Short mmCIF file of C-alpha atoms in Angstrom, two decimals:
data_model
loop_
_atom_site.label_atom_id
_atom_site.label_comp_id
_atom_site.label_asym_id
_atom_site.label_seq_id
_atom_site.Cartn_x
_atom_site.Cartn_y
_atom_site.Cartn_z
CA MET T 1 0.15 -0.10 -0.01
CA ALA T 2 1.41 3.45 -0.91
CA SER T 3 2.15 5.44 2.26
CA GLY T 4 0.19 8.68 1.19
CA SER T 5 -3.06 7.11 0.66
CA GLY T 6 -3.96 5.94 4.17
CA ASP T 7 -2.80 9.07 5.64
CA VAL T 8 -6.35 10.72 6.22
CA SER T 9 -6.78 9.91 9.87
CA ARG T 10 -4.18 12.56 10.71
CA ARG T 11 -6.05 15.48 8.95
CA SER T 12 -9.08 16.96 10.65
CA TRP T 13 -11.86 18.96 9.06
CA ASP T 14 -14.06 21.62 10.45
CA VAL T 15 -17.34 19.55 9.70
CA GLN T 16 -19.62 22.28 10.86
CA ALA T 17 -18.06 24.94 8.91
CA TYR T 18 -18.32 22.82 5.64
CA GLU T 19 -21.94 22.13 6.36
CA ARG T 20 -22.69 25.79 6.89
CA ARG T 21 -21.09 26.40 3.40
CA ALA T 22 -22.99 23.77 1.82
CA VAL T 23 -26.32 25.08 3.29
CA GLU T 24 -25.41 28.55 2.05
CA ARG T 25 -24.61 27.35 -1.38
CA LYS T 26 -27.97 25.65 -1.63
CA ARG T 27 -29.83 28.53 -0.46
CA ALA T 28 -28.05 30.92 -3.00
CA GLU T 29 -28.66 28.43 -5.80
CA SER T 30 -32.35 28.05 -5.23
CA GLU T 31 -32.41 31.92 -4.71
CA ALA T 32 -30.93 32.35 -8.09
CA GLU T 33 -33.32 29.80 -9.67
CA GLN T 34 -36.34 31.94 -8.00
CA GLU T 35 -34.94 35.11 -9.42
CA LYS T 36 -34.73 33.82 -12.91
CA LEU T 37 -38.30 32.54 -12.66
CA ARG T 38 -39.56 35.72 -11.52
CA ALA T 39 -37.70 37.68 -14.14
CA ARG T 40 -39.14 35.37 -16.85
CA LYS T 41 -42.58 35.88 -15.59
CA ALA T 42 -42.31 39.50 -15.29
CA SER T 43 -41.11 39.75 -18.95
CA ARG T 44 -44.11 37.85 -20.07
CA GLN T 45 -46.42 40.19 -18.19
CA GLN T 46 -44.68 43.30 -19.33
CA PRO T 47 -46.66 45.34 -21.91
CA HIS T 48 -44.71 45.37 -25.34
CA ILE T 49 -43.62 48.59 -26.94
CA ASP T 50 -46.71 50.55 -28.26
CA ASP T 51 -48.90 47.79 -26.95
CA ASP T 52 -48.28 46.10 -30.16
CA PRO T 53 -47.57 42.22 -29.57
CA PHE T 54 -45.75 41.95 -32.94
CA ALA T 55 -43.61 45.02 -32.79
CA PRO T 56 -39.80 44.41 -33.45
CA THR T 57 -37.57 44.04 -30.44
CA ARG T 58 -35.20 46.71 -32.01
CA ALA T 59 -36.45 50.22 -32.75
CA TRP T 60 -38.57 50.74 -35.86
CA LEU T 61 -36.84 51.60 -39.08
CA ARG T 62 -36.90 55.36 -39.74
CA LYS T 63 -36.07 57.35 -42.92
CA ARG T 64 -32.67 58.82 -43.23
CA ASP T 65 -32.84 62.39 -42.04
CA HIS T 66 -29.98 63.45 -44.39
CA LYS T 67 -29.22 63.15 -47.98
CA ILE T 68 -26.09 61.10 -48.57
CA ASP T 69 -23.51 63.26 -50.36
CA PHE T 70 -22.18 61.44 -53.18
CA GLU T 71 -20.88 64.28 -55.43
CA GLY T 72 -19.38 66.49 -52.71
CA LYS T 73 -15.84 65.56 -53.34
CA VAL T 74 -15.92 65.34 -57.11
CA GLY T 75 -13.13 67.36 -58.52
CA SER T 76 -11.06 67.41 -55.42
CA SER T 77 -8.00 65.31 -54.47
CA GLU T 78 -7.47 63.71 -51.06
CA ILE T 79 -4.78 61.87 -49.36
CA VAL T 80 -5.99 58.34 -48.35
CA GLY T 81 -4.35 55.77 -45.88
CA SER T 82 -3.11 52.72 -47.14
CA ILE T 83 -5.34 50.70 -44.92
CA GLN T 84 -8.55 52.45 -45.68
CA GLY T 85 -7.86 52.88 -49.28
CA GLY T 86 -10.11 54.79 -51.68
CA GLY T 87 -14.03 54.72 -51.58
CA PHE T 88 -16.94 55.34 -49.25
CA ASN T 89 -16.16 54.83 -45.64
CA CYS T 90 -18.97 53.65 -43.05
CA LYS T 91 -17.61 54.63 -39.61
CA THR T 92 -20.31 52.66 -37.87
CA CYS T 93 -19.20 49.38 -39.25
CA SER T 94 -15.71 50.45 -40.18
CA VAL T 95 -15.84 49.17 -43.73
CA THR T 96 -14.97 50.97 -47.05
CA LEU T 97 -17.21 50.38 -50.07
CA LYS T 98 -15.62 50.71 -53.65
CA ASP T 99 -18.58 52.70 -55.28
CA SER T 100 -21.81 54.65 -54.45
CA ASN T 101 -24.02 51.76 -55.39
CA ARG T 102 -22.29 49.42 -52.93
CA TYR T 103 -22.30 51.97 -50.28
CA LEU T 104 -26.04 52.65 -50.68
CA ALA T 105 -26.62 48.81 -50.41
CA HIS T 106 -24.65 48.73 -47.17
CA VAL T 107 -26.27 51.61 -45.59
CA ASN T 108 -29.71 49.94 -46.38
CA SER T 109 -28.60 46.52 -45.26
CA LYS T 110 -29.72 44.75 -42.09
CA SER T 111 -26.31 44.45 -40.47
CA HIS T 112 -25.82 48.17 -40.68
CA GLN T 113 -29.27 49.02 -39.44
CA LYS T 114 -28.74 46.50 -36.73
CA ALA T 115 -25.45 48.46 -35.61
CA LEU T 116 -27.67 51.69 -35.46
CA GLY T 117 -30.13 49.70 -33.02
CA MET T 118 -32.82 49.55 -35.74
CA SER T 119 -35.08 46.70 -37.12
CA MET T 120 -35.96 46.42 -40.74
CA ARG T 121 -39.69 47.12 -40.16
CA VAL T 122 -41.39 50.37 -40.86
CA LYS T 123 -44.16 51.52 -38.73
CA ARG T 124 -47.65 51.55 -40.19
CA SER T 125 -49.08 55.08 -40.65
CA THR T 126 -52.63 55.86 -39.68
CA PRO T 127 -55.22 57.67 -41.94
CA GLU T 128 -54.90 60.77 -39.68
CA GLU T 129 -50.97 60.79 -40.14
CA VAL T 130 -51.30 60.52 -43.99
CA ARG T 131 -53.96 63.34 -43.91
CA LEU T 132 -51.53 65.57 -41.79
CA ALA T 133 -48.70 64.81 -44.34
CA PHE T 134 -50.84 66.00 -47.11
CA GLN T 135 -51.55 69.10 -45.25
CA ARG T 136 -47.82 69.78 -44.62
CA ALA T 137 -47.16 69.00 -48.36
CA VAL T 138 -49.82 71.64 -49.36
CA LYS T 139 -48.12 74.25 -47.09
CA GLU T 140 -44.72 73.50 -48.45
CA LYS T 141 -46.04 73.94 -51.95
CA GLU T 142 -47.48 77.29 -51.02
CA GLU T 143 -44.21 78.48 -49.49
CA SER T 144 -42.19 77.37 -52.48
CA LYS T 145 -44.57 79.40 -54.60
CA GLN T 146 -44.15 82.44 -52.58
CA ARG T 147 -40.58 82.15 -52.64
CA LYS T 148 -40.66 82.07 -56.49
CA ASN T 149 -43.03 84.97 -56.62
CA LYS T 150 -40.72 87.30 -54.77
CA PRO T 151 -39.94 90.59 -56.86
CA MET T 152 -36.64 90.22 -58.83
CA VAL T 153 -33.74 92.23 -57.57
CA THR T 154 -32.42 94.04 -60.53
CA LEU T 155 -28.62 94.94 -61.18
CA GLU T 156 -29.52 98.76 -60.88
CA ASP T 157 -31.13 98.03 -57.43
CA ARG T 158 -28.03 96.21 -56.29
CA ILE T 159 -25.71 99.04 -57.45
CA ALA T 160 -27.65 101.58 -55.66
CA LYS T 161 -27.92 99.62 -52.55
CA THR T 162 -23.98 99.18 -52.52
CA LYS T 163 -23.37 102.85 -53.21
CA GLU T 164 -25.54 103.55 -50.30
CA ASN T 165 -23.81 101.15 -47.93
CA ARG T 166 -20.52 102.57 -48.97
CA LYS T 167 -21.56 105.95 -48.20
CA LEU T 168 -22.78 105.03 -44.87
CA GLN T 169 -19.51 103.08 -44.22
CA ARG T 170 -17.49 106.20 -45.15
CA ALA T 171 -19.48 108.41 -42.86
CA ALA T 172 -18.96 106.12 -40.06
CA GLU T 173 -15.16 106.02 -40.56
CA ARG T 174 -15.15 109.86 -40.80
CA ASN T 175 -17.11 110.08 -37.44
CA MET T 176 -14.62 107.73 -35.89
CA ASN T 177 -11.53 109.77 -36.95
CA MET D 1 -34.09 42.76 -46.55
CA ALA D 2 -35.02 46.37 -47.40
CA ASN D 3 -37.29 45.26 -50.08
CA LYS D 4 -39.44 42.90 -47.87
CA THR D 5 -43.24 43.33 -47.85
CA ASP D 6 -44.68 44.60 -44.72
CA THR D 7 -45.62 41.94 -42.07
CA TYR D 8 -49.12 43.10 -41.80
CA ALA D 9 -49.74 42.94 -45.57
CA LEU D 10 -53.05 41.66 -46.58
CA HIS D 11 -52.67 39.28 -49.59
CA SER D 12 -56.02 40.10 -50.89
CA ARG D 13 -55.02 39.05 -54.47
CA GLY D 14 -53.73 35.78 -53.24
CA THR D 15 -50.15 36.76 -53.55
CA ASP D 16 -47.45 38.88 -51.97
CA PRO D 17 -48.64 42.61 -53.03
CA GLN D 18 -45.22 43.28 -54.50
CA ASN D 19 -45.59 40.39 -56.96
CA LEU D 20 -48.47 42.21 -58.37
CA LEU D 21 -45.86 44.30 -60.30
CA GLU D 22 -44.04 42.31 -63.05
CA PRO D 23 -40.70 40.96 -61.99
CA SER D 24 -38.79 42.89 -64.79
CA LEU D 25 -40.36 46.17 -63.38
CA ARG D 26 -39.69 45.02 -59.77
CA HIS D 27 -36.22 44.23 -60.00
CA SER D 28 -35.05 47.23 -62.03
CA VAL D 29 -36.70 49.28 -59.22
CA TYR D 30 -34.81 47.47 -56.56
CA LEU D 31 -31.54 48.43 -58.30
CA SER D 32 -32.45 52.14 -58.95
CA ARG D 33 -30.90 55.04 -57.16
CA PHE D 34 -34.36 56.75 -56.44
CA TRP D 35 -35.58 53.67 -54.59
CA ASN D 36 -32.36 52.89 -52.61
CA GLU D 37 -31.76 56.73 -51.65
CA SER D 38 -35.09 58.33 -51.34
CA CYS D 39 -37.53 55.30 -50.60
CA PHE D 40 -35.66 53.45 -47.93
CA GLY D 41 -37.34 53.36 -44.52
CA VAL D 42 -40.33 55.60 -45.38
CA THR D 43 -43.68 54.96 -43.91
CA LEU D 44 -46.86 55.85 -45.83
CA ALA D 45 -46.74 59.31 -44.46
CA ASP D 46 -43.32 59.99 -45.68
CA VAL D 47 -44.40 58.74 -49.13
CA VAL D 48 -46.82 61.72 -49.38
CA PRO D 49 -44.15 64.61 -49.84
CA LEU D 50 -42.43 62.23 -52.54
CA ALA D 51 -45.70 61.52 -54.22
CA ALA D 52 -46.51 65.33 -54.15
CA ARG D 53 -43.47 66.01 -56.31
CA LEU D 54 -44.45 63.74 -59.01
CA ASP D 55 -44.98 65.43 -62.44
CA ARG D 56 -45.88 62.60 -64.72
CA ILE D 57 -47.36 59.10 -65.06
CA SER D 58 -44.86 56.89 -66.57
CA ALA D 59 -43.40 53.32 -65.87
CA VAL D 60 -40.33 53.55 -68.01
CA THR D 61 -37.53 51.53 -66.42
CA ALA D 62 -34.43 53.21 -67.75
CA PRO D 63 -33.95 54.50 -65.15
CA PRO D 64 -37.15 53.48 -63.29
CA THR D 65 -39.40 56.63 -62.83
CA PRO D 66 -40.28 57.89 -59.36
CA PHE D 67 -43.99 56.99 -60.04
CA LEU D 68 -43.04 53.38 -60.62
CA CYS D 69 -40.73 53.34 -57.40
CA LEU D 70 -43.57 54.86 -55.37
CA LEU D 71 -46.10 52.45 -56.70
CA LEU D 72 -43.83 49.54 -55.60
CA LYS D 73 -43.32 51.19 -52.09
CA LEU D 74 -47.09 51.41 -51.71
CA LEU D 75 -47.24 47.72 -52.59
CA GLN D 76 -44.53 47.06 -50.21
CA LEU D 77 -46.01 48.99 -47.29
CA SER D 78 -49.40 47.52 -48.44
CA PRO D 79 -51.73 50.09 -46.60
CA GLU D 80 -55.39 49.40 -46.11
CA GLU D 81 -58.48 51.08 -47.45
CA PRO D 82 -58.84 53.80 -44.85
CA GLU D 83 -55.18 54.83 -45.38
CA ILE D 84 -54.99 54.79 -49.22
CA ALA D 85 -58.48 56.45 -49.30
CA VAL D 86 -56.64 59.65 -48.08
CA PHE D 87 -54.52 59.64 -51.27
CA LEU D 88 -57.95 59.38 -53.46
CA THR D 89 -59.93 61.93 -51.56
CA GLN D 90 -57.35 64.67 -51.25
CA ASN D 91 -57.58 67.33 -54.13
CA ASP D 92 -54.21 69.14 -54.09
CA PHE D 93 -52.09 66.66 -55.84
CA LYS D 94 -53.31 64.96 -58.90
CA TYR D 95 -50.34 62.65 -59.54
CA ALA D 96 -50.50 61.38 -55.87
CA ARG D 97 -54.26 60.77 -56.48
CA LEU D 98 -53.47 58.69 -59.49
CA LEU D 99 -50.77 56.94 -57.57
CA GLY D 100 -53.33 55.79 -54.94
CA ALA D 101 -55.71 54.69 -57.83
CA PHE D 102 -52.99 52.54 -59.45
CA TYR D 103 -52.44 50.95 -55.91
CA VAL D 104 -56.06 50.38 -55.37
CA ARG D 105 -56.60 48.86 -58.83
CA LEU D 106 -53.71 46.51 -58.29
CA ALA D 107 -54.21 45.52 -54.69
CA LEU D 108 -57.65 45.74 -53.69
CA PRO D 109 -60.57 43.41 -54.42
CA PRO D 110 -62.84 44.26 -57.29
CA PRO D 111 -65.93 45.79 -55.50
CA ARG D 112 -63.61 48.12 -53.66
CA VAL D 113 -61.96 49.08 -56.87
CA TYR D 114 -65.27 50.24 -58.43
CA ALA D 115 -66.28 51.90 -55.19
CA LEU D 116 -62.98 53.96 -54.76
CA LEU D 117 -62.17 54.69 -58.51
CA GLU D 118 -65.56 55.62 -59.85
CA PRO D 119 -65.70 59.03 -57.92
CA LEU D 120 -62.47 59.92 -59.60
CA LEU D 121 -64.11 60.00 -63.12
CA ALA D 122 -65.23 63.58 -62.15
CA ASP D 123 -61.70 64.77 -62.03
CA LEU D 124 -61.12 66.39 -65.37
CA ARG D 125 -57.62 67.89 -64.68
CA LYS D 126 -54.83 67.65 -67.36
CA ILE D 127 -51.99 65.22 -66.68
CA VAL D 128 -48.85 64.17 -68.41
CA VAL D 129 -48.68 60.57 -69.34
CA ARG D 130 -46.23 58.43 -71.19
CA GLU D 131 -47.16 55.01 -72.39
CA GLY D 132 -43.90 53.47 -72.76
CA ALA D 133 -40.21 53.81 -73.61
CA SER D 134 -40.99 54.19 -77.28
CA ALA D 135 -43.83 56.68 -76.85
CA GLU D 136 -43.92 60.28 -76.37
CA HIS D 137 -45.20 62.19 -73.27
CA ALA D 138 -48.74 62.96 -73.99
CA ILE D 139 -51.42 65.33 -72.21
CA VAL D 140 -54.62 63.42 -71.20
CA HIS D 141 -56.99 63.95 -68.37
CA VAL D 142 -57.41 62.22 -65.05
CA ASP D 143 -60.84 60.68 -65.70
CA GLU D 144 -59.60 59.12 -68.85
CA LEU D 145 -56.93 57.45 -67.16
CA ILE D 146 -59.15 56.23 -64.35
CA ASP D 147 -61.53 55.02 -67.23
CA ARG D 148 -58.78 52.91 -68.50
CA LEU D 149 -57.87 51.55 -65.23
CA LEU D 150 -61.53 50.32 -64.98
CA ARG D 151 -61.53 48.74 -68.41
CA GLU D 152 -58.01 47.71 -69.63
CA HIS D 153 -55.37 45.25 -68.41
CA LEU D 154 -52.31 47.14 -69.53
CA VAL D 155 -52.11 50.74 -68.59
CA VAL D 156 -48.81 52.67 -69.20
CA GLY D 157 -47.06 49.50 -69.37
CA ILE D 158 -48.22 48.17 -66.14
CA THR D 159 -50.13 45.00 -66.29
CA LEU D 160 -53.12 44.82 -64.06
CA PRO D 161 -54.85 41.94 -62.54
CA ARG D 162 -58.21 40.98 -64.01
CA LEU D 163 -61.30 43.11 -62.98
CA PRO D 164 -64.54 41.62 -63.80
CA PRO D 165 -67.11 43.83 -65.55
CA ARG D 166 -69.18 45.97 -63.12
CA HIS D 167 -72.49 44.24 -63.69
CA VAL D 168 -70.82 41.00 -62.92
CA VAL D 169 -69.40 42.27 -59.62
CA GLU D 170 -72.78 43.71 -58.82
CA GLU D 171 -74.50 40.37 -59.10
CA SER D 172 -71.73 38.35 -57.27
CA PHE D 173 -70.75 40.53 -54.57
CA VAL D 174 -73.53 42.20 -52.45
CA GLN D 175 -71.35 45.05 -51.12
CA LEU D 176 -71.51 46.92 -54.49
CA PRO D 177 -74.62 49.02 -55.12
CA PRO D 178 -75.50 50.08 -58.73
CA ARG D 179 -73.41 53.16 -59.76
CA PRO D 180 -75.44 56.37 -58.80
CA GLN D 181 -76.49 58.09 -62.21
CA LEU D 182 -76.16 61.84 -62.44
CA LEU D 183 -79.36 62.21 -64.15
CA GLN D 184 -81.23 60.15 -61.57
CA GLY D 185 -83.17 63.07 -59.70
CA LEU D 186 -84.22 64.70 -63.00
#
């Protein structure tokens, strides 16, 4: 018989302390289990976003609030890094796309929208929202018409105005001196 | 993914509403710049300002016209009757009205098509229409186009689903009353 294996009798254990630890662990485990159950129950009872049981878990997809500027850098030269290379760079996903079509496809893709926290589903409009949208469109049309109907500023008017301004400026300078 | 039909879409013609537009038209729209740039992520209310800017009815695909893109967008969003009726009842934008009319003709069941489109026969305004890539732009009137929508199966190059004649619909669907005659009270 190997000498070390029967050597247990010389060691002593604090049985009570181990028992306390075992009881404690059991209690913590069952508590965690209870907590999980409670959370699951609560999540089931929680009213969904917008009271819509079929609403997406991520945010509703929204229209882009800006126009993508593809032509802005036409005719200009730029130094590009060797890693980035030339093309359209998406900072959110840290990718560079070679042309505008691919860039558009990327920005409209699910992976990009997911990175922005959006789902790929659009909210449905109510008839009232559509009606309001038409009212806004009418207003916009009228405003653009008014802008067009503004009286034209002729060259003579502009020359006269500039002369007037210069005169005033000179008078002001004279007063300063 | 961006081209998927709305989850709530009613397949009232027995198919995905987007399939009501021919595949060749549909796929050219999916690749077009207007579709990807301006039509991405828009709701029905966001379609309105785009529709208000339309200036002709044309379904030419080189490149796809905004009218065609917006028609496919409507099919994708697949609004129900109360929402699309707002497009038809408003009086300020004739092309937005016709866009709604095309959607109704494509996606809604026959009795509703007659009920919603017949009132538009009173609209006599002029519009610019282009029949196809080989045709010139022509000036016609709103009521002419609505009349064609109710009678023909191919309007401005868009194939429309079969629409039974009015008397057949009247006999088979109880929901459609006979068309009110303007001379009835005389």
